[in-house]
JSON list of C-alpha atoms in Angstrom, two decimals:
[
{"chain": "A", "resi": 1015, "resn": "UNK", "atom": "CA", "xyz": [-74.30, -101.11, -194.33]},
{"chain": "A", "resi": 1016, "resn": "UNK", "atom": "CA", "xyz": [-76.40, -103.61, -192.58]},
{"chain": "A", "resi": 1017, "resn": "UNK", "atom": "CA", "xyz": [-76.88, -102.21, -189.11]},
{"chain": "A", "resi": 1018, "resn": "UNK", "atom": "CA", "xyz": [-76.74, -104.58, -185.61]},
{"chain": "A", "resi": 1019, "resn": "UNK", "atom": "CA", "xyz": [-79.46, -105.46, -184.21]},
{"chain": "A", "resi": 1020, "resn": "UNK", "atom": "CA", "xyz": [-77.89, -107.50, -181.37]},
{"chain": "A", "resi": 1021, "resn": "UNK", "atom": "CA", "xyz": [-79.40, -109.83, -179.74]},
{"chain": "A", "resi": 1022, "resn": "UNK", "atom": "CA", "xyz": [-83.91, -110.44, -178.87]},
{"chain": "A", "resi": 1023, "resn": "UNK", "atom": "CA", "xyz": [-85.00, -113.08, -176.54]},
{"chain": "A", "resi": 1024, "resn": "UNK", "atom": "CA", "xyz": [-87.64, -114.79, -177.93]},
{"chain": "A", "resi": 1025, "resn": "UNK", "atom": "CA", "xyz": [-88.76, -117.82, -175.28]},
{"chain": "A", "resi": 1026, "resn": "UNK", "atom": "CA", "xyz": [-86.23, -118.49, -172.64]},
{"chain": "A", "resi": 1027, "resn": "UNK", "atom": "CA", "xyz": [-85.87, -122.65, -170.82]},
{"chain": "A", "resi": 1028, "resn": "UNK", "atom": "CA", "xyz": [-85.92, -121.30, -167.31]},
{"chain": "A", "resi": 1029, "resn": "UNK", "atom": "CA", "xyz": [-87.07, -124.89, -165.83]},
{"chain": "A", "resi": 1030, "resn": "UNK", "atom": "CA", "xyz": [-83.74, -126.03, -167.47]},
{"chain": "A", "resi": 1031, "resn": "UNK", "atom": "CA", "xyz": [-81.70, -123.96, -165.21]},
{"chain": "A", "resi": 1032, "resn": "UNK", "atom": "CA", "xyz": [-83.95, -125.59, -161.55]},
{"chain": "A", "resi": 1033, "resn": "UNK", "atom": "CA", "xyz": [-83.05, -129.39, -163.02]},
{"chain": "A", "resi": 1034, "resn": "UNK", "atom": "CA", "xyz": [-79.48, -129.04, -164.70]},
{"chain": "A", "resi": 1035, "resn": "UNK", "atom": "CA", "xyz": [-76.55, -128.25, -163.98]},
{"chain": "A", "resi": 1036, "resn": "UNK", "atom": "CA", "xyz": [-75.30, -126.51, -167.40]},
{"chain": "A", "resi": 1037, "resn": "UNK", "atom": "CA", "xyz": [-71.95, -127.69, -167.80]},
{"chain": "A", "resi": 1038, "resn": "UNK", "atom": "CA", "xyz": [-71.47, -125.11, -171.56]},
{"chain": "A", "resi": 1039, "resn": "UNK", "atom": "CA", "xyz": [-73.65, -124.17, -173.83]},
{"chain": "A", "resi": 1040, "resn": "UNK", "atom": "CA", "xyz": [-73.49, -123.30, -177.12]},
{"chain": "A", "resi": 1041, "resn": "UNK", "atom": "CA", "xyz": [-75.35, -121.54, -180.63]},
{"chain": "A", "resi": 1042, "resn": "UNK", "atom": "CA", "xyz": [-76.97, -123.26, -183.42]},
{"chain": "A", "resi": 1043, "resn": "UNK", "atom": "CA", "xyz": [-79.37, -122.32, -185.70]},
{"chain": "A", "resi": 1044, "resn": "UNK", "atom": "CA", "xyz": [-82.45, -123.83, -186.49]},
{"chain": "A", "resi": 1045, "resn": "UNK", "atom": "CA", "xyz": [-84.34, -124.52, -190.16]},
{"chain": "A", "resi": 1046, "resn": "UNK", "atom": "CA", "xyz": [-87.66, -123.07, -190.32]},
{"chain": "A", "resi": 1047, "resn": "UNK", "atom": "CA", "xyz": [-89.88, -122.51, -192.53]},
{"chain": "A", "resi": 1048, "resn": "UNK", "atom": "CA", "xyz": [-91.09, -118.96, -193.45]},
{"chain": "A", "resi": 1049, "resn": "UNK", "atom": "CA", "xyz": [-94.70, -119.17, -191.69]},
{"chain": "A", "resi": 1050, "resn": "UNK", "atom": "CA", "xyz": [-92.58, -120.06, -188.28]},
{"chain": "A", "resi": 1051, "resn": "UNK", "atom": "CA", "xyz": [-90.24, -117.69, -188.10]},
{"chain": "A", "resi": 1052, "resn": "UNK", "atom": "CA", "xyz": [-92.75, -114.54, -188.37]},
{"chain": "A", "resi": 1053, "resn": "UNK", "atom": "CA", "xyz": [-95.08, -116.47, -185.47]},
{"chain": "A", "resi": 1054, "resn": "UNK", "atom": "CA", "xyz": [-90.99, -116.07, -183.44]},
{"chain": "A", "resi": 1055, "resn": "UNK", "atom": "CA", "xyz": [-90.97, -112.78, -184.21]},
{"chain": "A", "resi": 1056, "resn": "UNK", "atom": "CA", "xyz": [-94.28, -112.06, -182.46]},
{"chain": "A", "resi": 1057, "resn": "UNK", "atom": "CA", "xyz": [-92.70, -114.00, -179.67]},
{"chain": "A", "resi": 1058, "resn": "UNK", "atom": "CA", "xyz": [-95.15, -117.49, -179.99]},
{"chain": "A", "resi": 1059, "resn": "UNK", "atom": "CA", "xyz": [-92.77, -119.86, -179.11]},
{"chain": "A", "resi": 1060, "resn": "UNK", "atom": "CA", "xyz": [-92.50, -121.78, -175.90]},
{"chain": "A", "resi": 1061, "resn": "UNK", "atom": "CA", "xyz": [-89.02, -124.72, -175.06]},
{"chain": "A", "resi": 1062, "resn": "UNK", "atom": "CA", "xyz": [-90.12, -125.59, -172.06]},
{"chain": "A", "resi": 1063, "resn": "UNK", "atom": "CA", "xyz": [-90.51, -129.26, -171.99]},
{"chain": "A", "resi": 1064, "resn": "UNK", "atom": "CA", "xyz": [-88.37, -129.64, -175.36]},
{"chain": "A", "resi": 1065, "resn": "UNK", "atom": "CA", "xyz": [-86.01, -131.83, -175.37]},
{"chain": "A", "resi": 1066, "resn": "UNK", "atom": "CA", "xyz": [-82.91, -132.72, -178.07]},
{"chain": "A", "resi": 1067, "resn": "UNK", "atom": "CA", "xyz": [-81.35, -135.57, -179.42]},
{"chain": "A", "resi": 1068, "resn": "UNK", "atom": "CA", "xyz": [-78.08, -136.74, -181.85]},
{"chain": "A", "resi": 1069, "resn": "UNK", "atom": "CA", "xyz": [-79.77, -138.87, -184.92]},
{"chain": "A", "resi": 1070, "resn": "UNK", "atom": "CA", "xyz": [-78.06, -140.03, -187.83]},
{"chain": "A", "resi": 1071, "resn": "UNK", "atom": "CA", "xyz": [-75.30, -137.87, -186.98]},
{"chain": "A", "resi": 1072, "resn": "UNK", "atom": "CA", "xyz": [-77.13, -134.46, -186.81]},
{"chain": "A", "resi": 1073, "resn": "UNK", "atom": "CA", "xyz": [-79.53, -132.69, -184.73]},
{"chain": "A", "resi": 1074, "resn": "UNK", "atom": "CA", "xyz": [-82.77, -132.65, -183.88]},
{"chain": "A", "resi": 1075, "resn": "UNK", "atom": "CA", "xyz": [-85.36, -130.89, -181.08]},
{"chain": "A", "resi": 1076, "resn": "UNK", "atom": "CA", "xyz": [-88.56, -132.13, -180.05]},
{"chain": "A", "resi": 1077, "resn": "UNK", "atom": "CA", "xyz": [-91.32, -130.71, -178.25]},
{"chain": "A", "resi": 1078, "resn": "UNK", "atom": "CA", "xyz": [-90.45, -127.08, -179.28]},
{"chain": "A", "resi": 1079, "resn": "UNK", "atom": "CA", "xyz": [-93.76, -125.65, -179.45]},
{"chain": "A", "resi": 1080, "resn": "UNK", "atom": "CA", "xyz": [-93.99, -122.57, -182.55]},
{"chain": "A", "resi": 1081, "resn": "UNK", "atom": "CA", "xyz": [-97.58, -121.36, -182.56]},
{"chain": "A", "resi": 1082, "resn": "UNK", "atom": "CA", "xyz": [-99.09, -121.06, -185.22]},
{"chain": "A", "resi": 1083, "resn": "UNK", "atom": "CA", "xyz": [-99.51, -118.00, -187.34]},
{"chain": "A", "resi": 1084, "resn": "UNK", "atom": "CA", "xyz": [-102.22, -116.59, -187.78]},
{"chain": "A", "resi": 1085, "resn": "UNK", "atom": "CA", "xyz": [-102.04, -115.77, -191.85]},
{"chain": "A", "resi": 1086, "resn": "UNK", "atom": "CA", "xyz": [-99.66, -118.50, -192.78]},
{"chain": "A", "resi": 1087, "resn": "UNK", "atom": "CA", "xyz": [-103.68, -120.74, -193.45]},
{"chain": "A", "resi": 1088, "resn": "UNK", "atom": "CA", "xyz": [-102.72, -123.87, -196.13]},
{"chain": "A", "resi": 1089, "resn": "UNK", "atom": "CA", "xyz": [-98.64, -122.65, -194.93]},
{"chain": "A", "resi": 1090, "resn": "UNK", "atom": "CA", "xyz": [-98.75, -122.77, -191.13]},
{"chain": "A", "resi": 1091, "resn": "UNK", "atom": "CA", "xyz": [-97.24, -126.40, -190.16]},
{"chain": "A", "resi": 1092, "resn": "UNK", "atom": "CA", "xyz": [-97.90, -128.53, -187.71]},
{"chain": "A", "resi": 1093, "resn": "UNK", "atom": "CA", "xyz": [-96.67, -126.78, -184.23]},
{"chain": "A", "resi": 1094, "resn": "UNK", "atom": "CA", "xyz": [-94.41, -129.67, -182.45]},
{"chain": "A", "resi": 1095, "resn": "UNK", "atom": "CA", "xyz": [-93.11, -131.29, -184.92]},
{"chain": "A", "resi": 1096, "resn": "UNK", "atom": "CA", "xyz": [-89.08, -132.03, -184.74]},
{"chain": "A", "resi": 1097, "resn": "UNK", "atom": "CA", "xyz": [-87.05, -129.36, -186.79]},
{"chain": "A", "resi": 1098, "resn": "UNK", "atom": "CA", "xyz": [-83.37, -129.44, -187.16]},
{"chain": "A", "resi": 1099, "resn": "UNK", "atom": "CA", "xyz": [-80.85, -127.82, -185.13]},
{"chain": "A", "resi": 1100, "resn": "UNK", "atom": "CA", "xyz": [-77.68, -126.24, -187.83]},
{"chain": "A", "resi": 1101, "resn": "UNK", "atom": "CA", "xyz": [-74.37, -126.45, -186.19]},
{"chain": "A", "resi": 1102, "resn": "UNK", "atom": "CA", "xyz": [-70.63, -128.02, -187.17]},
{"chain": "A", "resi": 1103, "resn": "UNK", "atom": "CA", "xyz": [-70.12, -131.99, -187.72]},
{"chain": "A", "resi": 1104, "resn": "UNK", "atom": "CA", "xyz": [-66.85, -131.26, -185.68]},
{"chain": "A", "resi": 1105, "resn": "UNK", "atom": "CA", "xyz": [-69.33, -129.89, -182.49]},
{"chain": "A", "resi": 1106, "resn": "UNK", "atom": "CA", "xyz": [-71.93, -132.37, -183.14]},
{"chain": "A", "resi": 1107, "resn": "UNK", "atom": "CA", "xyz": [-69.30, -135.58, -182.24]},
{"chain": "A", "resi": 1108, "resn": "UNK", "atom": "CA", "xyz": [-68.13, -133.94, -179.89]},
{"chain": "A", "resi": 1109, "resn": "UNK", "atom": "CA", "xyz": [-71.69, -133.30, -178.21]},
{"chain": "A", "resi": 1110, "resn": "UNK", "atom": "CA", "xyz": [-72.58, -137.44, -178.96]},
{"chain": "A", "resi": 1111, "resn": "UNK", "atom": "CA", "xyz": [-69.38, -138.34, -177.05]},
{"chain": "A", "resi": 1112, "resn": "UNK", "atom": "CA", "xyz": [-70.89, -135.68, -173.73]},
{"chain": "A", "resi": 1113, "resn": "UNK", "atom": "CA", "xyz": [-73.89, -137.74, -174.68]},
{"chain": "A", "resi": 1114, "resn": "UNK", "atom": "CA", "xyz": [-72.73, -140.82, -174.44]},
{"chain": "A", "resi": 1115, "resn": "UNK", "atom": "CA", "xyz": [-72.11, -140.25, -170.83]},
{"chain": "A", "resi": 1116, "resn": "UNK", "atom": "CA", "xyz": [-73.99, -141.26, -168.03]},
{"chain": "A", "resi": 1117, "resn": "UNK", "atom": "CA", "xyz": [-76.24, -138.49, -166.42]},
{"chain": "A", "resi": 1118, "resn": "UNK", "atom": "CA", "xyz": [-75.30, -136.01, -168.93]},
{"chain": "A", "resi": 1119, "resn": "UNK", "atom": "CA", "xyz": [-78.44, -135.05, -171.72]},
{"chain": "A", "resi": 1120, "resn": "UNK", "atom": "CA", "xyz": [-78.75, -131.44, -174.34]},
{"chain": "A", "resi": 1121, "resn": "UNK", "atom": "CA", "xyz": [-81.66, -129.03, -173.69]},
{"chain": "A", "resi": 1122, "resn": "UNK", "atom": "CA", "xyz": [-82.16, -126.31, -175.41]},
{"chain": "A", "resi": 1123, "resn": "UNK", "atom": "CA", "xyz": [-82.22, -122.96, -173.40]},
{"chain": "A", "resi": 1124, "resn": "UNK", "atom": "CA", "xyz": [-82.71, -119.62, -174.44]},
{"chain": "A", "resi": 1125, "resn": "UNK", "atom": "CA", "xyz": [-84.54, -118.98, -177.95]},
{"chain": "A", "resi": 1126, "resn": "UNK", "atom": "CA", "xyz": [-83.45, -116.08, -179.70]},
{"chain": "A", "resi": 1127, "resn": "UNK", "atom": "CA", "xyz": [-82.69, -113.35, -182.56]},
{"chain": "A", "resi": 1128, "resn": "UNK", "atom": "CA", "xyz": [-79.31, -112.67, -183.61]},
{"chain": "A", "resi": 1129, "resn": "UNK", "atom": "CA", "xyz": [-78.51, -110.14, -186.22]},
{"chain": "A", "resi": 1130, "resn": "UNK", "atom": "CA", "xyz": [-81.91, -110.93, -188.36]},
{"chain": "A", "resi": 1131, "resn": "UNK", "atom": "CA", "xyz": [-81.42, -115.19, -187.63]},
{"chain": "A", "resi": 1132, "resn": "UNK", "atom": "CA", "xyz": [-83.13, -117.13, -185.10]},
{"chain": "A", "resi": 1133, "resn": "UNK", "atom": "CA", "xyz": [-80.64, -118.69, -182.67]},
{"chain": "A", "resi": 1134, "resn": "UNK", "atom": "CA", "xyz": [-80.70, -121.96, -179.60]},
{"chain": "A", "resi": 1135, "resn": "UNK", "atom": "CA", "xyz": [-78.87, -122.38, -176.92]},
{"chain": "A", "resi": 1136, "resn": "UNK", "atom": "CA", "xyz": [-78.07, -125.53, -176.04]},
{"chain": "A", "resi": 1137, "resn": "UNK", "atom": "CA", "xyz": [-76.69, -126.46, -172.59]},
{"chain": "A", "resi": 1138, "resn": "UNK", "atom": "CA", "xyz": [-74.93, -130.12, -171.46]},
{"chain": "A", "resi": 1139, "resn": "UNK", "atom": "CA", "xyz": [-76.89, -130.79, -168.19]},
{"chain": "A", "resi": 1140, "resn": "UNK", "atom": "CA", "xyz": [-76.34, -132.69, -166.27]},
{"chain": "A", "resi": 1141, "resn": "UNK", "atom": "CA", "xyz": [-79.47, -133.82, -163.73]},
{"chain": "A", "resi": 1142, "resn": "UNK", "atom": "CA", "xyz": [-80.24, -132.59, -160.24]},
{"chain": "A", "resi": 1143, "resn": "UNK", "atom": "CA", "xyz": [-81.48, -134.39, -157.48]},
{"chain": "A", "resi": 1144, "resn": "UNK", "atom": "CA", "xyz": [-84.22, -133.79, -155.40]},
{"chain": "A", "resi": 1145, "resn": "UNK", "atom": "CA", "xyz": [-81.34, -132.05, -152.63]},
{"chain": "A", "resi": 1146, "resn": "UNK", "atom": "CA", "xyz": [-79.54, -129.56, -154.75]},
{"chain": "A", "resi": 1147, "resn": "UNK", "atom": "CA", "xyz": [-82.17, -128.82, -155.67]},
{"chain": "A", "resi": 1148, "resn": "UNK", "atom": "CA", "xyz": [-83.18, -127.74, -152.67]},
{"chain": "A", "resi": 1149, "resn": "UNK", "atom": "CA", "xyz": [-79.63, -126.32, -151.39]},
{"chain": "A", "resi": 1150, "resn": "UNK", "atom": "CA", "xyz": [-80.23, -124.03, -154.80]},
{"chain": "A", "resi": 1151, "resn": "UNK", "atom": "CA", "xyz": [-83.38, -122.57, -153.51]},
{"chain": "A", "resi": 1152, "resn": "UNK", "atom": "CA", "xyz": [-81.79, -121.99, -150.46]},
{"chain": "A", "resi": 1153, "resn": "UNK", "atom": "CA", "xyz": [-78.98, -119.79, -152.09]},
{"chain": "A", "resi": 1154, "resn": "UNK", "atom": "CA", "xyz": [-81.30, -118.11, -153.82]},
{"chain": "A", "resi": 1155, "resn": "UNK", "atom": "CA", "xyz": [-83.86, -117.36, -150.17]},
{"chain": "A", "resi": 1156, "resn": "UNK", "atom": "CA", "xyz": [-80.42, -115.68, -149.16]},
{"chain": "A", "resi": 1157, "resn": "UNK", "atom": "CA", "xyz": [-79.99, -113.69, -151.31]},
{"chain": "A", "resi": 1158, "resn": "UNK", "atom": "CA", "xyz": [-83.61, -112.14, -152.36]},
{"chain": "A", "resi": 1159, "resn": "UNK", "atom": "CA", "xyz": [-82.93, -111.39, -147.84]},
{"chain": "A", "resi": 1160, "resn": "UNK", "atom": "CA", "xyz": [-79.65, -110.13, -148.40]},
{"chain": "A", "resi": 1161, "resn": "UNK", "atom": "CA", "xyz": [-80.80, -108.02, -151.13]},
{"chain": "A", "resi": 1162, "resn": "UNK", "atom": "CA", "xyz": [-84.21, -106.91, -149.13]},
{"chain": "A", "resi": 1163, "resn": "UNK", "atom": "CA", "xyz": [-81.95, -106.14, -146.41]},
{"chain": "A", "resi": 1164, "resn": "UNK", "atom": "CA", "xyz": [-79.02, -104.48, -148.30]},
{"chain": "A", "resi": 1165, "resn": "UNK", "atom": "CA", "xyz": [-82.10, -101.81, -149.82]},
{"chain": "A", "resi": 1166, "resn": "UNK", "atom": "CA", "xyz": [-83.80, -101.07, -146.46]},
{"chain": "A", "resi": 1167, "resn": "UNK", "atom": "CA", "xyz": [-80.74, -99.73, -145.09]},
{"chain": "A", "resi": 1168, "resn": "UNK", "atom": "CA", "xyz": [-80.09, -97.90, -148.64]},
{"chain": "A", "resi": 1169, "resn": "UNK", "atom": "CA", "xyz": [-76.43, -100.07, -149.40]},
{"chain": "A", "resi": 1170, "resn": "UNK", "atom": "CA", "xyz": [-76.27, -101.30, -152.96]},
{"chain": "A", "resi": 1171, "resn": "UNK", "atom": "CA", "xyz": [-74.42, -104.73, -153.48]}
]
């Protein structure tokens, strides 16, 4: 009987939350080769500069960096190669229609293990303006200050 392992985070895209309003999240599989999976198990993955495009009815992630596996020698692939995302056609068509609207884009938010399979959380995002970024930073600062004050007085939120 298989033991449930849950989810383990491999990579997180904090920059996406800073630069975009995330409207919707979808979990997708990703097509990888063996040495890339081994490298991901070691945590050698980055999605900071990654973005997603829909081409010919398929979704691809660009700019996702998976470092070459140390013991992979000739089986290692290009670390920045384009990788295919695995979704149902209806989901791809729905996202493609939403991205066609002005201002929307698809960004990878996290890469994680879900029961020994590597998954990517995709966010349907709308770009923030400079004043929106300033507002979100101000809100975070106010929340931190309030938590600091509560911590000093001994009251927990």
